[in-house]
XYZ file of C-alpha atoms in Angstrom:
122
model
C 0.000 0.000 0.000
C 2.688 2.491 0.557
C 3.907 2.148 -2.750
C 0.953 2.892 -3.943
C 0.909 6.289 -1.992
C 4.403 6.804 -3.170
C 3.513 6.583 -6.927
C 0.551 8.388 -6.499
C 2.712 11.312 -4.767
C 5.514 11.528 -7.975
C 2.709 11.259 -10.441
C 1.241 14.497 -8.743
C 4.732 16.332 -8.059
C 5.451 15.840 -11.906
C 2.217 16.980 -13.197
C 2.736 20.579 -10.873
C 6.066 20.695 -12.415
C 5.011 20.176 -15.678
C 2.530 23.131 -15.054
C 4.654 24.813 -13.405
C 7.147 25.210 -16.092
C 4.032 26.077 -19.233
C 4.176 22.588 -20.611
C 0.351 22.533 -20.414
C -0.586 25.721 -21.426
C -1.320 24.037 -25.038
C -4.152 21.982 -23.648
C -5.226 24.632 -21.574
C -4.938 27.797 -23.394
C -5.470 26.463 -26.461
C -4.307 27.038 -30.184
C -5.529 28.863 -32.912
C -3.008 28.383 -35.519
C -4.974 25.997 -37.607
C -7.900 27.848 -37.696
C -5.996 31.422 -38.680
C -4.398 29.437 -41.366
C -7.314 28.784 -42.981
C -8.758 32.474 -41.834
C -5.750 33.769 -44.406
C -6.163 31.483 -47.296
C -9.874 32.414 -47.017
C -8.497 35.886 -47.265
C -6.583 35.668 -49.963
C -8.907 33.622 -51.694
C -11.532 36.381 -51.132
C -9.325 39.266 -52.458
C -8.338 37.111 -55.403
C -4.754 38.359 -54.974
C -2.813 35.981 -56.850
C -1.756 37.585 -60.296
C -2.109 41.233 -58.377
C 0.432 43.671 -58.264
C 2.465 44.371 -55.443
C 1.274 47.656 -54.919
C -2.676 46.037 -54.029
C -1.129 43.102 -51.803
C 0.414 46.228 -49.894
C -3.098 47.464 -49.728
C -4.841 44.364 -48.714
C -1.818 44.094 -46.010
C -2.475 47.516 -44.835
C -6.102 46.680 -44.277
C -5.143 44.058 -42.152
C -2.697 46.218 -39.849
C 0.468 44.303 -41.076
C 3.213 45.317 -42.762
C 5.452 43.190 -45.196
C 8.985 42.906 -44.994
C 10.081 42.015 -48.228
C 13.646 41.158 -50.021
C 15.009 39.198 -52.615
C 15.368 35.557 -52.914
C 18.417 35.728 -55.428
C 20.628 38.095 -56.405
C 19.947 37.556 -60.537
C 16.363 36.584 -59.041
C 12.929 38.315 -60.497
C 11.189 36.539 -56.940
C 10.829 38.626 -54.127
C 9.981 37.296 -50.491
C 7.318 39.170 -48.106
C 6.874 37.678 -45.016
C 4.865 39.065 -41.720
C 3.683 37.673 -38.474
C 0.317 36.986 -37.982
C -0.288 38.731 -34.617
C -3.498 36.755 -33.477
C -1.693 33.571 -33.971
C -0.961 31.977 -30.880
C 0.073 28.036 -30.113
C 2.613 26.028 -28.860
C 3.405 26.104 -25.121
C 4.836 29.012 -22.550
C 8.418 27.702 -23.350
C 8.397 26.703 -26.571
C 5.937 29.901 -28.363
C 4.525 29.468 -32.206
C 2.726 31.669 -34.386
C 1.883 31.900 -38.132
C 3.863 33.466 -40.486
C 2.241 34.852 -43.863
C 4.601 34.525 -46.953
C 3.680 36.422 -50.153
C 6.346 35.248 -53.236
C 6.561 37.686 -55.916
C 7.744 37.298 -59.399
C 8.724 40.600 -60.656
C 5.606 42.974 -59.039
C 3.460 40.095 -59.414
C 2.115 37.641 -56.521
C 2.941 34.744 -57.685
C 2.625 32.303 -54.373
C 0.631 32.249 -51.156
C 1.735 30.762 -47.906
C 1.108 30.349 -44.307
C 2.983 28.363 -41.973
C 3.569 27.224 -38.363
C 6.702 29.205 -37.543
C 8.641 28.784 -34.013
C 9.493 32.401 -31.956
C 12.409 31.047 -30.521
């Protein structure tokens, strides 16, 4: 019986530790990086941006508070990168932090590609 109480006791000490130190702030708090994935491509989608320029992806980006930092890919390259934060994505755990990054690929002043991905802050 008293290694019963004993297990019991370490199974409880390194649950509060676990907590202690964020690791269950995913279950608890919850993610929402899935569903604001999907919330972009909708977006996009919507605003038909693909084939735009880059001056009305700057617009649409503007309407969304966010601001693209852009450069390019290659130096003899036509592609351009844009990438931004999404700053209502939140997942991953206290100690280990994720949000979603929003990459716009441009070929010349065109958008060419669409992306949004799980991307780690540390």
């Amino acid at each position: 019986m008293g290694k019963g109480y004993a297990y019991l006791a370490l199974t409880v000490i390194g649950a509060l530790m676990l907590w202690a130190t964020g690791q269950f702030d995913e279950v608890a708090g919850g993610t929402n990086v899935s569903a604001r994935e999907a919330y972009w491509q909708e977006q996009v989608d919507d605003a038909a941006l693909r084939g735009q320029s880059r001056a009305a992806v700057d617009a649409f980006a503007a309407t969304h508070h966010l601001v693209l930092q852009c450069e390019k890919t290659a130096v003899a390259s036509h592609l351009t990168e844009c990438l931004v934060d999404d700053p209502q994505a939140k997942g991953g755990t206290a100690t280990h932090p994720v949000t979603l990054q929003l990459a716009f690929m441009f070929q010349g002043d065109t958008l060419h590609t669409f992306a949004a991905s799980p991307r780690s802050l540390e």
